[in-house]
PDB file of C-alpha atoms in Angstrom:
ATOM      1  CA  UNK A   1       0.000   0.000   0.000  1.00 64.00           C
ATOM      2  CA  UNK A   2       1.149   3.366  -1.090  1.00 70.00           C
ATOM      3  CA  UNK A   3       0.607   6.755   0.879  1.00 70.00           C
ATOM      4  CA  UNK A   4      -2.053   7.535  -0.720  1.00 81.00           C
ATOM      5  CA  UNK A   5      -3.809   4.143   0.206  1.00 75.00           C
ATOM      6  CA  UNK A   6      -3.045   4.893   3.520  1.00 73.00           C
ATOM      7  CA  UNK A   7      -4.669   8.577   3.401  1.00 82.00           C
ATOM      8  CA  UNK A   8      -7.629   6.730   1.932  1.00 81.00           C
ATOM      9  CA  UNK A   9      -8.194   4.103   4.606  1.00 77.00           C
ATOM     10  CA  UNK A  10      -7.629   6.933   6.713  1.00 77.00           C
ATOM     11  CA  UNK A  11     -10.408   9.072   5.362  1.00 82.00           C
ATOM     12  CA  UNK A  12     -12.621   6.060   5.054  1.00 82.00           C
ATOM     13  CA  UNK A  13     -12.210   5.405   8.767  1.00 79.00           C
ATOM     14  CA  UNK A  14     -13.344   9.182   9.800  1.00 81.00           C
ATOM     15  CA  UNK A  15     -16.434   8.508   7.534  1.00 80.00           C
ATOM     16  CA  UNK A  16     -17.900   4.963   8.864  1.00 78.00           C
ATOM     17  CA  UNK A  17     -17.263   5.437  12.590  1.00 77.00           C
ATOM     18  CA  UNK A  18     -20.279   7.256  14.435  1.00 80.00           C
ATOM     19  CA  UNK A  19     -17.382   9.470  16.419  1.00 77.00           C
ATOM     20  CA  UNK A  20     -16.024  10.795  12.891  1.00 79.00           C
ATOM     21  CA  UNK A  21     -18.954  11.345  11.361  1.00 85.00           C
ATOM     22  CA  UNK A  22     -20.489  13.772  14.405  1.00 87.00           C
ATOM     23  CA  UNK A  23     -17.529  15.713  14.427  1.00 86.00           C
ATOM     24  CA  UNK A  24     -17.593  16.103  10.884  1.00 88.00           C
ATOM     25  CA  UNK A  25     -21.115  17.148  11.087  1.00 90.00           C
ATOM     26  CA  UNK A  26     -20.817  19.396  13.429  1.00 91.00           C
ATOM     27  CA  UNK A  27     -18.409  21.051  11.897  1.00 91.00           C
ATOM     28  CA  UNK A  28     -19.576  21.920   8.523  1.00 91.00           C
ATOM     29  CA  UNK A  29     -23.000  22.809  10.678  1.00 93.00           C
ATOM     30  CA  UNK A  30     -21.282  25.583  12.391  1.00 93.00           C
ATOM     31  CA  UNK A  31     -19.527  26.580   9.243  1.00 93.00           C
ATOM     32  CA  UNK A  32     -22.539  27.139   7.347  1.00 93.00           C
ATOM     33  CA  UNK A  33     -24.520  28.739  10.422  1.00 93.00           C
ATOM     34  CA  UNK A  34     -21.019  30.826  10.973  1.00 92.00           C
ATOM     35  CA  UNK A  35     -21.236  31.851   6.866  1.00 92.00           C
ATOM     36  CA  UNK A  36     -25.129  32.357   7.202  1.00 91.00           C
ATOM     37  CA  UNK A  37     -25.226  34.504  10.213  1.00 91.00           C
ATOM     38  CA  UNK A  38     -22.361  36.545   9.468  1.00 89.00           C
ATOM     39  CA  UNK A  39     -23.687  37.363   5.613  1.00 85.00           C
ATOM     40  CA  UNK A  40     -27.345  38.299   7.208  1.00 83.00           C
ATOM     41  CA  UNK A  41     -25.957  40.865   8.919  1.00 79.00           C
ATOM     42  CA  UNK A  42     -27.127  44.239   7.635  1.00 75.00           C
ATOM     43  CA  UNK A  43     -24.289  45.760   5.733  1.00 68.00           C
ATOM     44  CA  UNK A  44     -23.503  49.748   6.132  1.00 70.00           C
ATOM     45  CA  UNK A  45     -22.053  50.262   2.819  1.00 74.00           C
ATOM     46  CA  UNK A  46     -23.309  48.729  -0.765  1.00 81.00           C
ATOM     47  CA  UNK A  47     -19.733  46.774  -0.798  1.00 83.00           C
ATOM     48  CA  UNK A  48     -19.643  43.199   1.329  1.00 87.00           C
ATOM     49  CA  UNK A  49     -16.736  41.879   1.816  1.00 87.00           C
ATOM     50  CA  UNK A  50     -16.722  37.943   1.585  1.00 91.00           C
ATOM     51  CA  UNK A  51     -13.731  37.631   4.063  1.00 90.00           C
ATOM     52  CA  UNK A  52     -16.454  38.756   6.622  1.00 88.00           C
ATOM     53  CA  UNK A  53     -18.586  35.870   6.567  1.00 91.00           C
ATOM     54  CA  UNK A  54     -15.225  33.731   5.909  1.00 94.00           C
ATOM     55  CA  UNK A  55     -14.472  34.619   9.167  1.00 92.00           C
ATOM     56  CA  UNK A  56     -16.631  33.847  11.361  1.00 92.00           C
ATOM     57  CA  UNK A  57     -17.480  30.643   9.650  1.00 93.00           C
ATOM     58  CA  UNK A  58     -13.853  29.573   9.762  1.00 94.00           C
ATOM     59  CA  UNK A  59     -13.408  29.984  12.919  1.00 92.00           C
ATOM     60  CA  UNK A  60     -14.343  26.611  14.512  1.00 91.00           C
ATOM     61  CA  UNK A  61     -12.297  24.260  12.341  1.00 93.00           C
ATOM     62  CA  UNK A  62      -8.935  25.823  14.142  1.00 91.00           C
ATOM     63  CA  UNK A  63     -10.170  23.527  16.937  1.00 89.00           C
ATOM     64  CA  UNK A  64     -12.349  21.000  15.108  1.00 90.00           C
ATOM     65  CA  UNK A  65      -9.895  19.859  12.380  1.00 93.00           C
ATOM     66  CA  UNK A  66      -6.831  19.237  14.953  1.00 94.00           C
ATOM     67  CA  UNK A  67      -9.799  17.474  17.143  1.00 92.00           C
ATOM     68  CA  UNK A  68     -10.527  15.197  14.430  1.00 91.00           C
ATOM     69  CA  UNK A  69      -6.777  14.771  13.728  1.00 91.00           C
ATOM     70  CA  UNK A  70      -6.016  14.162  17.025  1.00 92.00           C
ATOM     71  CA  UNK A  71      -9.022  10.905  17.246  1.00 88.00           C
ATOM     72  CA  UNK A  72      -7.539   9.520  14.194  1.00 84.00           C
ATOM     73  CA  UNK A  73      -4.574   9.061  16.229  1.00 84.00           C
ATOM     74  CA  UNK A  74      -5.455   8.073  19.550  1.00 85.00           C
ATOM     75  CA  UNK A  75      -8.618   5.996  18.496  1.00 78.00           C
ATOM     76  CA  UNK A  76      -5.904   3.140  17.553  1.00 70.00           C
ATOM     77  CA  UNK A  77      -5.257   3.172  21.130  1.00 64.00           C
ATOM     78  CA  UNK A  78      -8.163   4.026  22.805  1.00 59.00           C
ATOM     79  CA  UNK A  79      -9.949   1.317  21.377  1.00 58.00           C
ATOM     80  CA  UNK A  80      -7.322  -1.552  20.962  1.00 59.00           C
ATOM     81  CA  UNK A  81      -7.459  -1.959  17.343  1.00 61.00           C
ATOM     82  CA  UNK A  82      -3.539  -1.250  16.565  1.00 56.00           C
ATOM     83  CA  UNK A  83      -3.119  -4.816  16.576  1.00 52.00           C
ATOM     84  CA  UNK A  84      -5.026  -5.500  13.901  1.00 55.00           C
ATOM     85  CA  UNK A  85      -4.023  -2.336  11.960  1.00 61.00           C
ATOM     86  CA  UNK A  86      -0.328  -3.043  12.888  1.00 58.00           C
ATOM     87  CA  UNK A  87      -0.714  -6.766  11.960  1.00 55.00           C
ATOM     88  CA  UNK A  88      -2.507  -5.802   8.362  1.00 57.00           C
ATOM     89  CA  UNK A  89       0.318  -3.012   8.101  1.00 64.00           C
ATOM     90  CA  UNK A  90       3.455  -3.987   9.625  1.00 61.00           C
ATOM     91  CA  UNK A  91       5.226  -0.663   8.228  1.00 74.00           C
ATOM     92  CA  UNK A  92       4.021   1.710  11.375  1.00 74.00           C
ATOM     93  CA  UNK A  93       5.753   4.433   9.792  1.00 81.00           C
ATOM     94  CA  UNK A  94       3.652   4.368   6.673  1.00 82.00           C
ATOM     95  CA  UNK A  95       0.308   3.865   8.968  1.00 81.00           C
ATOM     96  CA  UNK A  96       1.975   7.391  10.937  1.00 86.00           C
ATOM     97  CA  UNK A  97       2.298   9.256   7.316  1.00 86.00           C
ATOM     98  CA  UNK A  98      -1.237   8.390   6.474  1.00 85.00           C
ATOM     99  CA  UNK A  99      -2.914   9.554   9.602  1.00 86.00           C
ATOM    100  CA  UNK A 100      -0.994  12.921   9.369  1.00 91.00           C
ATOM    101  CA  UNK A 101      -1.614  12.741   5.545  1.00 91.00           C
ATOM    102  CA  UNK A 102      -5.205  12.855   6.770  1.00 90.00           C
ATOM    103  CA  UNK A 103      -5.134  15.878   8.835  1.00 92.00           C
ATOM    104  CA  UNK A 104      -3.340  17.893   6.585  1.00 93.00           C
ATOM    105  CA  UNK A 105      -5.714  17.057   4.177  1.00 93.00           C
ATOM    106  CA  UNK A 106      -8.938  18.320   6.296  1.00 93.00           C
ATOM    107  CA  UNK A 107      -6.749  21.143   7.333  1.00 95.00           C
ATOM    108  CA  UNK A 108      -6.946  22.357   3.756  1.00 94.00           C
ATOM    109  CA  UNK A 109     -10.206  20.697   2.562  1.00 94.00           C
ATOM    110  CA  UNK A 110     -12.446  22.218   4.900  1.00 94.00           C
ATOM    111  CA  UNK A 111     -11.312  25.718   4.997  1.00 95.00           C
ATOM    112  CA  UNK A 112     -11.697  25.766   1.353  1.00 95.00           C
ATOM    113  CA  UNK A 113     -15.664  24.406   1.986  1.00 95.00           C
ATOM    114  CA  UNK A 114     -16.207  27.506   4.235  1.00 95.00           C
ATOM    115  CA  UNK A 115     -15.327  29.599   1.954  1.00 95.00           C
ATOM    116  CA  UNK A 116     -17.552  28.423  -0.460  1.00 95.00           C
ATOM    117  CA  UNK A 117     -19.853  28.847   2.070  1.00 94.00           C
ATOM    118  CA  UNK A 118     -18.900  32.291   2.355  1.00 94.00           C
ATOM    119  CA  UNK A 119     -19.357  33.105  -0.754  1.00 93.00           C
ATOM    120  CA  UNK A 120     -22.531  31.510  -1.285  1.00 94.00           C
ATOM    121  CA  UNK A 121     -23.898  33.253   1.801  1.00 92.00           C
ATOM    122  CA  UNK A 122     -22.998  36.501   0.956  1.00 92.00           C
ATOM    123  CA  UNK A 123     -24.193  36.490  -2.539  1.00 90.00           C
ATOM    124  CA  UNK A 124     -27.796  35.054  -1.084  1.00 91.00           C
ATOM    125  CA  UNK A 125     -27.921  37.577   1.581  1.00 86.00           C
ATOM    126  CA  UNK A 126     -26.710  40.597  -0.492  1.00 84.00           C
ATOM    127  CA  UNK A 127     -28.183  40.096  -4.415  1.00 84.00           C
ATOM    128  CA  UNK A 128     -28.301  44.012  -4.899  1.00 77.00           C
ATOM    129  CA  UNK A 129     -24.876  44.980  -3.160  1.00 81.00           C
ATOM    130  CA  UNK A 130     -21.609  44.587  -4.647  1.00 86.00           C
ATOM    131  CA  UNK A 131     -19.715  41.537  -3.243  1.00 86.00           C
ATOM    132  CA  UNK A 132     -16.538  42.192  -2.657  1.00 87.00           C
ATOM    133  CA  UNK A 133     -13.097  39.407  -2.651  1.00 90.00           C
ATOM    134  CA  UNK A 134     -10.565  41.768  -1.436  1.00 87.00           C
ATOM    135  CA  UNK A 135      -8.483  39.988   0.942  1.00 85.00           C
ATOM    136  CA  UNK A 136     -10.472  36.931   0.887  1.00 88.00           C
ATOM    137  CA  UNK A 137      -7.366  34.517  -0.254  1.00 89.00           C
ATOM    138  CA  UNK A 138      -4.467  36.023   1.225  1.00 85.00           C
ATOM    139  CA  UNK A 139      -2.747  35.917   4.851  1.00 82.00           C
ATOM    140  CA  UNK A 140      -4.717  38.910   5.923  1.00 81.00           C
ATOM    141  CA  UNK A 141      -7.694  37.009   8.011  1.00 81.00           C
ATOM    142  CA  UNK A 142      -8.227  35.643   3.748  1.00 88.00           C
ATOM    143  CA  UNK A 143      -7.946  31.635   2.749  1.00 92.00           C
ATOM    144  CA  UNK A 144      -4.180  30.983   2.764  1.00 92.00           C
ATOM    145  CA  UNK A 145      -3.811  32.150   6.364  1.00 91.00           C
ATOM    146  CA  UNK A 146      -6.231  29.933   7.512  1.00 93.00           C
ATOM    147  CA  UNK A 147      -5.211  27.109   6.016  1.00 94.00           C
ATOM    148  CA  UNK A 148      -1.816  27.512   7.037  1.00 93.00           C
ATOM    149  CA  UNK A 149      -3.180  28.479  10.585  1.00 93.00           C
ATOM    150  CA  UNK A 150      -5.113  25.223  10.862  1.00 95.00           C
ATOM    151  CA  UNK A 151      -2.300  23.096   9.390  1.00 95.00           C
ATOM    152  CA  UNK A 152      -0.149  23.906  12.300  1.00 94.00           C
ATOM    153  CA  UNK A 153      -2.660  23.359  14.958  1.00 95.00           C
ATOM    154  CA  UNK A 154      -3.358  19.921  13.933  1.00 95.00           C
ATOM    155  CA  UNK A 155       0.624  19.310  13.014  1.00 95.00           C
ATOM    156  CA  UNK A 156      -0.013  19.868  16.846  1.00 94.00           C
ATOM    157  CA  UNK A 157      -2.345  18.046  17.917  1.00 94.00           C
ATOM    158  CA  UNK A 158      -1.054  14.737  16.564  1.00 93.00           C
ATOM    159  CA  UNK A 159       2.085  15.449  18.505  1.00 92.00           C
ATOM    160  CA  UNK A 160       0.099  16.062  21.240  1.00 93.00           C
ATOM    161  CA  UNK A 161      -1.852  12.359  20.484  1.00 91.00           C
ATOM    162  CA  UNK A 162       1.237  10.577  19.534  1.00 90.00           C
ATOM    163  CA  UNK A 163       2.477  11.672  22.777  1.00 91.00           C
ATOM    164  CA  UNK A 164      -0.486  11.281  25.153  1.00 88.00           C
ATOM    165  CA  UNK A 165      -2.069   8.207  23.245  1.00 82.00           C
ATOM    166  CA  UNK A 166      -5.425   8.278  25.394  1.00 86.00           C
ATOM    167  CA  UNK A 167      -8.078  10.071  23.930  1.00 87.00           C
ATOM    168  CA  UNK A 168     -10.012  12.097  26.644  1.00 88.00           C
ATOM    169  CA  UNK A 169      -5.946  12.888  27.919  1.00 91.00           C
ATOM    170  CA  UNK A 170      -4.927  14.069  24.903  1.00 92.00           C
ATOM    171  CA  UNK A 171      -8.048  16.350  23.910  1.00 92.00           C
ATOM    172  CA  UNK A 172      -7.825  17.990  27.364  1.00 93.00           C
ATOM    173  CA  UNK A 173      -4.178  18.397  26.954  1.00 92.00           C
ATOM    174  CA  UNK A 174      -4.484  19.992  23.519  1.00 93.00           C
ATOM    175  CA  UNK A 175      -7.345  22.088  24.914  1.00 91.00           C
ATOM    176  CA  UNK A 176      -5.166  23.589  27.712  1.00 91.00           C
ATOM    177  CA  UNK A 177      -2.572  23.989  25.857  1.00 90.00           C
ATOM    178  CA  UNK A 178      -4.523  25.484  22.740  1.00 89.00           C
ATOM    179  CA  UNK A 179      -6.518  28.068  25.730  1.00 86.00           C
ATOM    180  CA  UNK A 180      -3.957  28.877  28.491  1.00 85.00           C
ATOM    181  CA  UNK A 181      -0.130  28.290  27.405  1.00 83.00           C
ATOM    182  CA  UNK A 182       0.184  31.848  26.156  1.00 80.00           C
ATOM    183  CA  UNK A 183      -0.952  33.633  29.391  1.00 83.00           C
ATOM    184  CA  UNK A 184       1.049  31.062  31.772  1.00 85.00           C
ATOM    185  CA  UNK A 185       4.265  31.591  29.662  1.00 85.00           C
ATOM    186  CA  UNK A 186       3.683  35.360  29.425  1.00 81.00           C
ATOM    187  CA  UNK A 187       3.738  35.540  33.651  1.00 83.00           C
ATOM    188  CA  UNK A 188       6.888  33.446  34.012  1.00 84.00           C
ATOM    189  CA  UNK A 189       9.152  34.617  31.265  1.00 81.00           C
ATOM    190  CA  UNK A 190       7.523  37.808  30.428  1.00 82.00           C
ATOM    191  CA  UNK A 191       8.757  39.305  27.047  1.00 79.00           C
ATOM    192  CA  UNK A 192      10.882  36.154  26.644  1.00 79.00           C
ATOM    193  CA  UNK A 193       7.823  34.005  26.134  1.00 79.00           C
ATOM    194  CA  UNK A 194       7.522  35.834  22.667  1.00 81.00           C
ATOM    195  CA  UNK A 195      10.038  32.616  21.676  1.00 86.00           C
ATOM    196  CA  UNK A 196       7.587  29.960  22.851  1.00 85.00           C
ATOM    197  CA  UNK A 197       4.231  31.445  22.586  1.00 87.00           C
ATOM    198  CA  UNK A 198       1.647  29.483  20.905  1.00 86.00           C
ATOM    199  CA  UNK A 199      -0.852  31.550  19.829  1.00 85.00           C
ATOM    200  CA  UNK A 200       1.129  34.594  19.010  1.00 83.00           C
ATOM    201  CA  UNK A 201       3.530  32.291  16.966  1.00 85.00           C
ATOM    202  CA  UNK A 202       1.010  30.808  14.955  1.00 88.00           C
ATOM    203  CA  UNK A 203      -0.915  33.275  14.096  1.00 84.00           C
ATOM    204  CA  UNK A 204       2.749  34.927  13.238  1.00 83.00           C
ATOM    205  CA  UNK A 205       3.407  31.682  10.853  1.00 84.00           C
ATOM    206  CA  UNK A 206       0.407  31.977   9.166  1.00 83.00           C
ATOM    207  CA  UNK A 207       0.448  35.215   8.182  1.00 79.00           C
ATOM    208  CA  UNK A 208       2.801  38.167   6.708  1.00 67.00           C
ATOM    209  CA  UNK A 209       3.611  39.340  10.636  1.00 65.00           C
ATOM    210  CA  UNK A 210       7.523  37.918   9.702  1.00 66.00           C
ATOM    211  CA  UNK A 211       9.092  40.945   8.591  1.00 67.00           C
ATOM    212  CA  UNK A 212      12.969  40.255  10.281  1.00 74.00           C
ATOM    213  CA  UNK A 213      15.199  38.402  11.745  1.00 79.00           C
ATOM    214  CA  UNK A 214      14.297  38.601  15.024  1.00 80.00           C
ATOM    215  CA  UNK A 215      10.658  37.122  14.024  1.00 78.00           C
ATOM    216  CA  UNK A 216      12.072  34.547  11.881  1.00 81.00           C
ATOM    217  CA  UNK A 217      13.664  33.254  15.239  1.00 85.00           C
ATOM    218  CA  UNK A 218      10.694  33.087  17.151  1.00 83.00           C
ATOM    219  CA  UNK A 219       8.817  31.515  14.499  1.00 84.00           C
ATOM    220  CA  UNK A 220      11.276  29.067  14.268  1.00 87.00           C
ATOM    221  CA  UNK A 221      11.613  28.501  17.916  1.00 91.00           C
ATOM    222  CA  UNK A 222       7.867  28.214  18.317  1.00 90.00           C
ATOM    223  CA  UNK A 223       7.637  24.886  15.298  1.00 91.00           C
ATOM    224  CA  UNK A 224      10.558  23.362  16.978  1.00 93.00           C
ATOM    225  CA  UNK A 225       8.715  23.182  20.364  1.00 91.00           C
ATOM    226  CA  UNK A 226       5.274  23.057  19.501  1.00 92.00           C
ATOM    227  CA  UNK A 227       5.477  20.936  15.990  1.00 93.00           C
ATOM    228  CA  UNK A 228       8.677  19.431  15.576  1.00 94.00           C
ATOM    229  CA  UNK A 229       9.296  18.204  18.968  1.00 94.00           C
ATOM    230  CA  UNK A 230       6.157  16.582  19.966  1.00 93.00           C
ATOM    231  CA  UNK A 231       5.936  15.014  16.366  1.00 93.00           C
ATOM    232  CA  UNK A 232       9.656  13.557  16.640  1.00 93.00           C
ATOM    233  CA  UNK A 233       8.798  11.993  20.189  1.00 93.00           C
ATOM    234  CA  UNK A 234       5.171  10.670  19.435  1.00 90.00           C
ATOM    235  CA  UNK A 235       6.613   8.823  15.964  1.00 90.00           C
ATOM    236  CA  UNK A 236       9.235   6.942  17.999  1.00 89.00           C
ATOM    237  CA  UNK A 237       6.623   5.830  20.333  1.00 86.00           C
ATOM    238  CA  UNK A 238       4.050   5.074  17.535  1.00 81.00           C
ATOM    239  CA  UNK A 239       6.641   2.701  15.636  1.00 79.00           C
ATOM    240  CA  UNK A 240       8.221   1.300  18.575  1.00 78.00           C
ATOM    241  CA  UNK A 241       5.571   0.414  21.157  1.00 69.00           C
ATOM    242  CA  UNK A 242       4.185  -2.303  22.017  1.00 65.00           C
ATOM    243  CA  UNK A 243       0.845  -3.445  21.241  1.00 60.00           C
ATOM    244  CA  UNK A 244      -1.294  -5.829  23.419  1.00 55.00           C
TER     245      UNK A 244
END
């Protein structure tokens, strides 16, 4: 089986488990009601902008996509089928690359279906204005960004699962980490946490915020803690653990 088998079985297993299939579902339901709200709001000027309701219905899959990239992961564990997928695969590292293969590919699937959500919403809302695409597909809140922005948080989370192994662990793990890291390493290290914030760094990667050297650094530091790191450790424990 090639890689893109792997991303396959991968995708099929998110679609015929009841687990994968709710959090897909509730996903693209508070896309469209993010898209739909935010395009029926009245508009002050006879331009709308389409990045408007691309925000807001955006906005859940920075937590939703990693989610469902982190269960993809853990569910092996959680529910003591790596045996069998270990037995029909014995290559772990090509079962690893699928699995990731699989959350990159959500990361930039399902931003791209809210923003044809967007677009569709703010075209049904607004049929007399003129709709407007300016900044809709750059790193300026626009498509790109968010992709980017979402890739990293679920290059997270699977370190985080790879890690952690346990489902419920790893979610609340991710969670705290996602919610609080910034504000606990902002009171111990002050203006020195700019090298290992989260948030801040993110958001920095995904968008045009890297203007020196000095950003370049901290963008760099923040991947090798929060990507590179986690994702090195959890893959030697994925292909080298025991299964029972």
């Amino acid at each position: 089986m090639g890689l893109t088998d792997h991303v396959a079985v991968e995708c099929r297993k998110i679609v015929t488990t009841r687990s994968g299939r709710g959090l897909l579902l509730v996903a693209v339901v508070l896309v469209a009601a993010g898209a739909v709200i935010a395009a029926a709001a009245p508009a002050d000027s006879r331009v709308v902008l389409v990045r408007d309701s691309f925000a807001m219905a955006v906005a859940p899959l920075v937590l939703f996509v990693p989610i469902i990239a982190l269960t993809a992961f853990t569910s092996e564990w959680s529910t003591r089928s790596a045996l069998l997928t270990f037995t029909l695969t014995p290559r772990r590292a090509r079962v690893f690359a699928g699995k990731l293969g699989l959350g990159v590919l959500l990361s930039l699937a399902l931003p791209l279906i809210a923003f044809a959500f967007a677009v569709i919403a703010t075209h049904v809302a607004h049929p007399a204005r003129l709709v407007s695409y300016a900044d809709a597909f750059g790193v300026d809140g626009g498509l790109l960004q968010n992709m980017i922005l979402t890739t990293v948080y679920t290059l997270m989370a699977v370190g985080v699962a790879t890690v952690v192994r346990l489902t419920s662990v790893a979610l609340t793990a991710f969670l705290v980490l996602t919610l609080v890291s910034d504000t606990v390493i902002g009171l111990v290290l002050g203006d020195a946490g700019k090298w290992f914030s989260l948030i801040t760094g993110f958001e920095q990667i995904s968008s045009a915020a890297i203007a020196g050297p000095t950003e370049i650094g901290q963008a760099v530091s923040v991947l090798l803690v929060w990507i590179l790191l986690p994702l090195t450790v959890g893959f030697r424990r994925f292909v080298r653990s025991d299964v029972s």
